[in-house]
Short mmCIF file of C-alpha atoms in Angstrom, two decimals:
data_model
loop_
_atom_site.label_atom_id
_atom_site.label_comp_id
_atom_site.label_asym_id
_atom_site.label_seq_id
_atom_site.Cartn_x
_atom_site.Cartn_y
_atom_site.Cartn_z
CA MET A 22 0.00 0.00 0.00
CA ARG A 23 1.20 3.56 -0.67
CA ALA A 24 1.30 6.00 2.19
CA GLN A 25 -0.95 9.01 1.80
CA SER A 26 1.70 11.33 3.19
CA SER A 27 5.24 10.70 4.27
CA ALA A 28 4.82 13.42 6.88
CA THR A 29 1.84 11.84 8.57
CA GLN A 30 2.56 8.14 8.33
CA PRO A 31 5.77 6.27 9.23
CA THR A 32 7.74 4.60 6.48
CA THR A 33 8.07 0.82 6.70
CA ILE A 34 11.60 -0.33 6.00
CA ALA A 35 12.04 -3.84 4.65
CA VAL A 36 14.74 -5.92 6.30
CA ASP A 37 16.78 -8.65 4.70
CA THR A 38 17.40 -12.13 6.11
CA LEU A 39 20.36 -11.09 8.25
CA GLY A 40 18.70 -7.96 9.58
CA THR A 41 20.16 -5.42 7.16
CA PRO A 42 17.72 -2.78 5.87
CA ALA A 43 16.79 -3.45 2.26
CA ALA A 44 15.22 -1.23 -0.36
CA THR A 45 11.87 0.30 0.52
CA LYS A 46 10.42 -1.31 -2.61
CA PRO A 47 11.83 -4.85 -2.81
CA GLY A 48 12.26 -6.37 -6.24
CA VAL A 49 9.22 -8.34 -7.28
CA PRO A 50 11.18 -11.10 -9.10
CA ALA A 51 13.27 -11.86 -6.01
CA GLY A 52 10.24 -11.86 -3.72
CA THR A 53 8.29 -14.08 -6.10
CA LEU A 54 11.19 -16.55 -6.25
CA GLN A 55 11.45 -16.68 -2.47
CA ALA A 56 7.71 -17.25 -2.05
CA ALA A 57 7.84 -19.93 -4.77
CA LEU A 58 10.66 -21.75 -2.97
CA GLY A 59 8.47 -21.76 0.13
CA VAL A 60 5.64 -23.30 -1.88
CA VAL A 61 7.95 -26.06 -3.14
CA ALA A 62 9.02 -26.80 0.44
CA PHE A 63 5.40 -26.86 1.63
CA SER A 64 4.34 -29.12 -1.25
CA LEU A 65 6.45 -31.90 0.28
CA THR A 66 4.84 -31.55 3.71
CA PHE A 67 1.93 -33.95 3.24
CA PRO A 68 4.00 -36.77 1.63
CA ALA A 69 6.69 -36.28 4.29
CA THR A 70 4.02 -36.41 7.00
CA ALA A 71 2.68 -39.64 5.51
CA TRP A 72 6.19 -41.07 5.71
CA GLY A 73 6.58 -39.86 9.29
CA LEU A 74 3.32 -41.52 10.31
CA GLU A 75 4.82 -44.86 9.24
CA GLY A 76 7.02 -44.76 12.35
CA PHE A 77 5.55 -42.13 14.69
CA GLY A 78 2.17 -41.50 16.23
CA PRO A 79 0.45 -38.25 15.21
CA TRP A 80 1.07 -36.46 18.51
CA SER A 81 4.69 -37.58 18.65
CA LEU A 82 5.35 -36.52 15.08
CA VAL A 83 3.98 -33.00 15.56
CA ALA A 84 5.61 -32.43 18.95
CA VAL A 85 9.03 -33.75 17.93
CA ARG A 86 9.02 -31.79 14.65
CA SER A 87 8.28 -28.62 16.58
CA VAL A 88 11.10 -29.26 19.06
CA LEU A 89 13.64 -30.04 16.32
CA ALA A 90 12.65 -26.97 14.30
CA ALA A 91 12.87 -24.81 17.44
CA LEU A 92 16.37 -26.11 18.18
CA ILE A 93 17.48 -25.18 14.65
CA ALA A 94 15.86 -21.76 14.87
CA GLY A 95 17.09 -21.13 18.41
CA GLY A 96 20.63 -22.07 17.42
CA CYS A 97 20.54 -19.54 14.57
CA LEU A 98 19.16 -16.84 16.87
CA LEU A 99 21.91 -17.49 19.43
CA VAL A 100 24.79 -17.65 16.96
CA LEU A 101 23.74 -14.39 15.32
CA ARG A 102 23.02 -12.80 18.73
CA VAL A 103 19.57 -11.66 17.72
CA PRO A 104 17.93 -9.52 20.42
CA LEU A 105 14.63 -10.56 21.92
CA PRO A 106 11.57 -9.44 19.96
CA GLU A 107 9.87 -6.22 20.98
CA ARG A 108 6.88 -6.55 23.28
CA GLY A 109 4.59 -5.16 20.59
CA HIS A 110 5.50 -8.08 18.29
CA LEU A 111 4.58 -10.78 20.81
CA PRO A 112 0.84 -10.95 20.03
CA GLY A 113 1.57 -11.43 16.32
CA LEU A 114 4.21 -14.05 17.09
CA ALA A 115 1.69 -15.86 19.28
CA VAL A 116 -0.74 -16.01 16.36
CA VAL A 117 2.02 -17.40 14.10
CA ALA A 118 2.92 -19.98 16.75
CA ALA A 119 -0.69 -21.06 17.30
CA GLY A 120 -1.54 -21.23 13.61
CA VAL A 121 1.60 -22.31 11.77
CA VAL A 122 3.73 -24.07 14.40
CA LEU A 123 1.02 -25.95 16.31
CA GLY A 124 -2.45 -25.75 14.75
CA PHE A 125 -1.86 -26.53 11.09
CA PRO A 126 0.65 -29.39 11.64
CA MET A 127 -1.51 -31.02 14.31
CA LEU A 128 -4.80 -30.82 12.42
CA THR A 129 -3.38 -31.96 9.09
CA THR A 130 -1.44 -34.80 10.70
CA LEU A 131 -4.62 -36.05 12.36
CA ALA A 132 -6.44 -35.74 9.04
CA LEU A 133 -3.78 -37.69 7.16
CA GLN A 134 -4.39 -40.71 9.38
CA THR A 135 -7.63 -41.33 7.48
CA SER A 136 -7.29 -39.08 4.41
CA THR A 137 -5.08 -39.41 1.34
CA THR A 138 -2.60 -36.67 0.52
CA SER A 139 -4.60 -35.77 -2.61
CA HIS A 140 -7.75 -35.20 -0.56
CA ALA A 141 -5.84 -33.22 2.07
CA ALA A 142 -4.52 -30.98 -0.70
CA VAL A 143 -7.98 -29.35 -0.71
CA VAL A 144 -6.70 -27.40 2.29
CA VAL A 145 -3.84 -25.75 0.45
CA GLY A 146 -6.09 -25.28 -2.56
CA LEU A 147 -8.35 -23.04 -0.48
CA LEU A 148 -5.56 -21.49 1.61
CA PRO A 149 -4.55 -18.70 -0.83
CA LEU A 150 -8.09 -17.34 -1.02
CA THR A 151 -8.53 -17.51 2.75
CA THR A 152 -5.15 -15.84 3.36
CA ALA A 153 -5.96 -13.03 0.93
CA ALA A 154 -9.33 -12.48 2.60
CA LEU A 155 -7.83 -12.35 6.10
CA SER A 156 -5.10 -10.06 4.81
CA ALA A 157 -7.69 -7.63 3.49
CA LEU A 158 -9.32 -7.56 6.93
CA ARG A 159 -6.18 -7.51 9.07
CA VAL A 160 -3.62 -5.55 7.05
CA GLY A 161 -5.99 -3.37 5.07
CA THR A 162 -5.00 -4.54 1.58
CA ARG A 163 -7.59 -4.06 -1.15
CA PRO A 164 -6.90 -6.32 -4.14
CA SER A 165 -8.64 -5.47 -7.40
CA ARG A 166 -11.71 -7.20 -8.80
CA THR A 167 -9.52 -8.89 -11.41
CA PHE A 168 -7.36 -10.28 -8.60
CA TRP A 169 -10.33 -11.72 -6.75
CA THR A 170 -11.85 -13.18 -9.92
CA ALA A 171 -8.62 -14.97 -10.82
CA ALA A 172 -8.13 -16.13 -7.22
CA LEU A 173 -11.64 -17.59 -7.04
CA ALA A 174 -11.21 -19.28 -10.42
CA GLY A 175 -7.89 -20.81 -9.40
CA ALA A 176 -9.23 -21.98 -6.05
CA ALA A 177 -12.26 -23.53 -7.76
CA ALA A 178 -10.03 -25.36 -10.23
CA VAL A 179 -7.81 -26.74 -7.47
CA VAL A 180 -10.76 -27.82 -5.30
CA ALA A 181 -12.48 -29.53 -8.23
CA PHE A 182 -9.30 -31.36 -9.14
CA THR A 183 -8.44 -32.54 -5.63
CA VAL A 184 -12.00 -33.63 -4.88
CA GLN A 185 -12.08 -35.53 -8.18
CA GLN A 186 -8.80 -37.20 -7.24
CA SER A 187 -10.34 -38.46 -4.01
CA GLY A 188 -13.41 -39.83 -5.77
CA GLY A 189 -15.71 -37.03 -4.68
CA ALA A 190 -16.14 -38.44 -1.18
CA LEU A 191 -15.81 -36.36 1.98
CA SER A 192 -14.00 -38.01 4.88
CA THR A 193 -14.34 -37.51 8.61
CA ALA A 194 -11.03 -35.63 8.44
CA ASP A 195 -12.69 -32.68 6.69
CA LEU A 196 -13.37 -30.82 9.95
CA CYS A 197 -9.67 -31.06 10.82
CA LEU A 198 -8.73 -29.84 7.36
CA PHE A 199 -11.14 -26.91 7.56
CA GLY A 200 -9.79 -25.90 10.96
CA ALA A 201 -6.23 -26.19 9.64
CA LEU A 202 -7.14 -23.90 6.76
CA LEU A 203 -8.36 -21.14 9.07
CA VAL A 204 -5.54 -21.23 11.63
CA CYS A 205 -2.84 -21.41 8.95
CA ALA A 206 -4.27 -18.45 7.04
CA ALA A 207 -4.24 -16.43 10.27
CA GLY A 208 -0.63 -17.42 10.91
CA TYR A 209 0.42 -16.55 7.37
CA THR A 210 -1.26 -13.16 7.58
CA GLU A 211 0.38 -12.20 10.87
CA GLY A 212 3.73 -13.63 9.78
CA GLY A 213 3.64 -11.71 6.53
CA ARG A 214 2.79 -8.50 8.40
CA LEU A 215 5.64 -8.96 10.88
CA ALA A 216 8.10 -9.88 8.11
CA ARG A 217 7.72 -6.36 6.74
CA VAL A 218 9.49 -4.93 9.80
CA ILE A 219 11.70 -7.79 11.06
CA PRO A 220 13.47 -10.54 9.09
CA GLY A 221 11.16 -13.38 8.08
CA TRP A 222 13.43 -16.07 9.54
CA GLN A 223 13.23 -14.34 12.92
CA VAL A 224 9.42 -14.34 12.74
CA ILE A 225 9.20 -18.11 12.46
CA GLY A 226 12.29 -18.58 14.63
CA TRP A 227 10.81 -16.76 17.62
CA ALA A 228 7.41 -18.40 17.05
CA LEU A 229 9.06 -21.81 17.28
CA VAL A 230 11.03 -20.87 20.38
CA LEU A 231 7.89 -19.53 22.05
CA CYS A 232 6.32 -22.98 21.62
CA LEU A 233 9.15 -24.85 23.40
CA PRO A 234 7.46 -24.75 26.84
CA LEU A 235 4.57 -26.64 25.24
CA SER A 236 6.33 -28.76 22.62
CA VAL A 237 9.04 -30.25 24.89
CA PRO A 238 6.70 -31.76 27.52
CA ALA A 239 4.23 -32.72 24.76
CA ALA A 240 6.99 -34.61 22.96
CA ALA A 241 8.05 -36.40 26.15
CA ILE A 242 4.50 -37.47 26.96
CA ALA A 243 3.63 -38.49 23.38
CA LEU A 244 6.80 -40.54 22.95
CA ALA A 245 6.05 -42.35 26.21
CA TYR A 246 2.58 -43.42 25.05
CA GLU A 247 2.88 -43.79 21.29
CA PRO A 248 5.05 -46.58 19.82
CA VAL A 249 7.94 -45.47 17.62
CA THR A 250 9.51 -47.40 14.73
CA LEU A 251 12.60 -45.71 13.32
CA THR A 252 12.39 -46.63 9.64
CA ALA A 253 14.18 -44.72 6.88
CA HIS A 254 10.90 -43.23 5.70
CA ALA A 255 9.85 -42.18 9.20
CA VAL A 256 13.16 -40.47 9.95
CA ALA A 257 13.32 -38.75 6.54
CA GLY A 258 9.75 -37.56 6.88
CA LEU A 259 10.35 -36.20 10.38
CA LEU A 260 13.53 -34.38 9.35
CA TRP A 261 11.86 -32.76 6.35
CA VAL A 262 8.75 -31.51 8.17
CA ALA A 263 10.98 -30.15 10.96
CA ALA A 264 13.79 -28.50 8.97
CA GLY A 265 12.24 -28.01 5.54
CA SER A 266 8.55 -27.31 6.13
CA GLN A 267 8.62 -25.90 9.66
CA PHE A 268 11.66 -23.62 9.40
CA LEU A 269 13.49 -23.14 6.09
CA GLY A 270 10.33 -23.12 3.98
CA LEU A 271 8.69 -20.55 6.24
CA VAL A 272 11.83 -18.37 6.21
CA VAL A 273 11.71 -17.84 2.44
CA TRP A 274 7.90 -17.79 2.43
CA TYR A 275 7.57 -14.93 4.92
CA ARG A 276 10.36 -13.00 3.20
CA GLY A 277 8.59 -13.44 -0.13
CA MET A 278 5.30 -12.22 1.35
CA ALA A 279 7.06 -9.15 2.73
CA ALA A 280 8.48 -8.36 -0.71
CA ILE A 281 5.47 -8.83 -3.00
CA GLY A 282 2.56 -8.59 -0.58
CA ILE A 283 0.47 -11.18 1.24
CA PRO A 284 -2.36 -11.56 -1.34
CA LYS A 285 -0.08 -12.04 -4.36
CA ALA A 286 2.29 -14.38 -2.54
CA SER A 287 -0.63 -16.45 -1.28
CA GLN A 288 -1.83 -17.04 -4.84
CA LEU A 289 1.42 -18.85 -5.66
CA GLN A 290 0.11 -21.56 -3.35
CA LEU A 291 -2.50 -22.43 -5.95
CA ALA A 292 0.26 -24.54 -7.50
CA GLN A 293 1.01 -26.32 -4.22
CA PRO A 294 -1.70 -29.03 -4.43
CA LEU A 295 -0.52 -29.98 -7.90
CA LEU A 296 3.08 -30.21 -6.73
CA THR A 297 1.92 -32.27 -3.76
CA LEU A 298 0.18 -34.68 -6.13
CA VAL A 299 3.37 -35.04 -8.16
CA TRP A 300 5.33 -35.89 -5.01
CA SER A 301 2.54 -38.27 -3.98
CA VAL A 302 3.03 -40.21 -7.21
CA LEU A 303 6.81 -40.28 -6.93
CA LEU A 304 7.09 -40.91 -3.19
CA LEU A 305 3.85 -42.63 -2.18
CA GLY A 306 2.83 -44.42 -5.38
CA GLU A 307 -0.54 -42.67 -5.74
CA HIS A 308 -2.08 -42.44 -9.21
CA LEU A 309 -3.17 -39.30 -11.08
CA THR A 310 -5.81 -38.86 -13.78
CA VAL A 311 -5.52 -37.08 -17.13
CA ALA A 312 -7.15 -34.03 -15.52
CA ALA A 313 -3.81 -33.09 -13.91
CA PRO A 314 -2.21 -31.23 -16.87
CA LEU A 315 -5.46 -29.41 -17.67
CA THR A 316 -5.83 -28.22 -14.09
CA ALA A 317 -2.16 -27.26 -13.94
CA ALA A 318 -2.56 -25.07 -17.03
CA ALA A 319 -5.66 -23.38 -15.59
CA VAL A 320 -3.92 -22.72 -12.27
CA LEU A 321 -0.84 -21.26 -13.96
CA VAL A 322 -3.06 -18.84 -15.91
CA CYS A 323 -4.76 -17.76 -12.69
CA ILE A 324 -1.41 -17.26 -10.96
CA ALA A 325 -0.19 -15.13 -13.87
CA VAL A 326 -3.30 -12.94 -13.67
CA THR A 327 -3.09 -12.43 -9.91
CA GLN A 328 0.60 -11.55 -10.12
CA ARG A 329 -0.18 -8.79 -12.61
CA ALA A 330 -3.34 -7.48 -11.00
CA ARG A 331 -2.91 -4.31 -8.95
CA GLY A 332 -4.56 -3.99 -5.57
#
């Protein structure tokens, strides 16, 4: 958004990954690339979670992934001697922690016990539209009518494709998926807002550290009650959802949102369900229909339109 007057409103300075002030108008290509890298990382989350569930219980998997990601983030914060976040940032960090660190992983992991990854991809198919809507309410962004039309069309295409992939049936996991959609969109919106004033990696880093008082005892209790089988798939899945999805993916994702705006960055996630389906074929042996390339083409057109639409 453009300030009405530089004399009456403070100027927001973008900050790079290491905390150095960047240009006041970050380059769109760089921000788009960073957000896209986050989408690629997130697209592997559901297949990696399915692998993790082969050796861990759902509560153990979520708690341990949160602890491991917090240790990585906390180590980075300590090595770089990052000061504690300002008190005014704590409410936003709490929303990020509740939505992205705890809520979304827990709800989707529970859903994936009875749902296929293709059916669960409905969540990320609807997530861009929900994130853009919450952004308009929370941050005050006002995307154009063209933007909303393309976003709705892309979301409809993704939902139709993923529902068709699951045979059109709704599972009992749908309530978990719907809840995950809402809490994740809230976390993305707050994280994107905070990443405009502090480095994106610090946003997710502090959110993870804030969850340690909950995640450490939760991991200890869950591991004591849920059986664990350390297979190659289970370990690989755990490591990816902890380091890739929970930390590194969110670092580039929040930085991308800060550069190009929350609504436009969120629309890149329209491609995430299709990427997830590709990984599901390669890693889980699921089968796709001929509708995949047609849906992919429609989604890419919608993404191109939203990236060019002005709010």
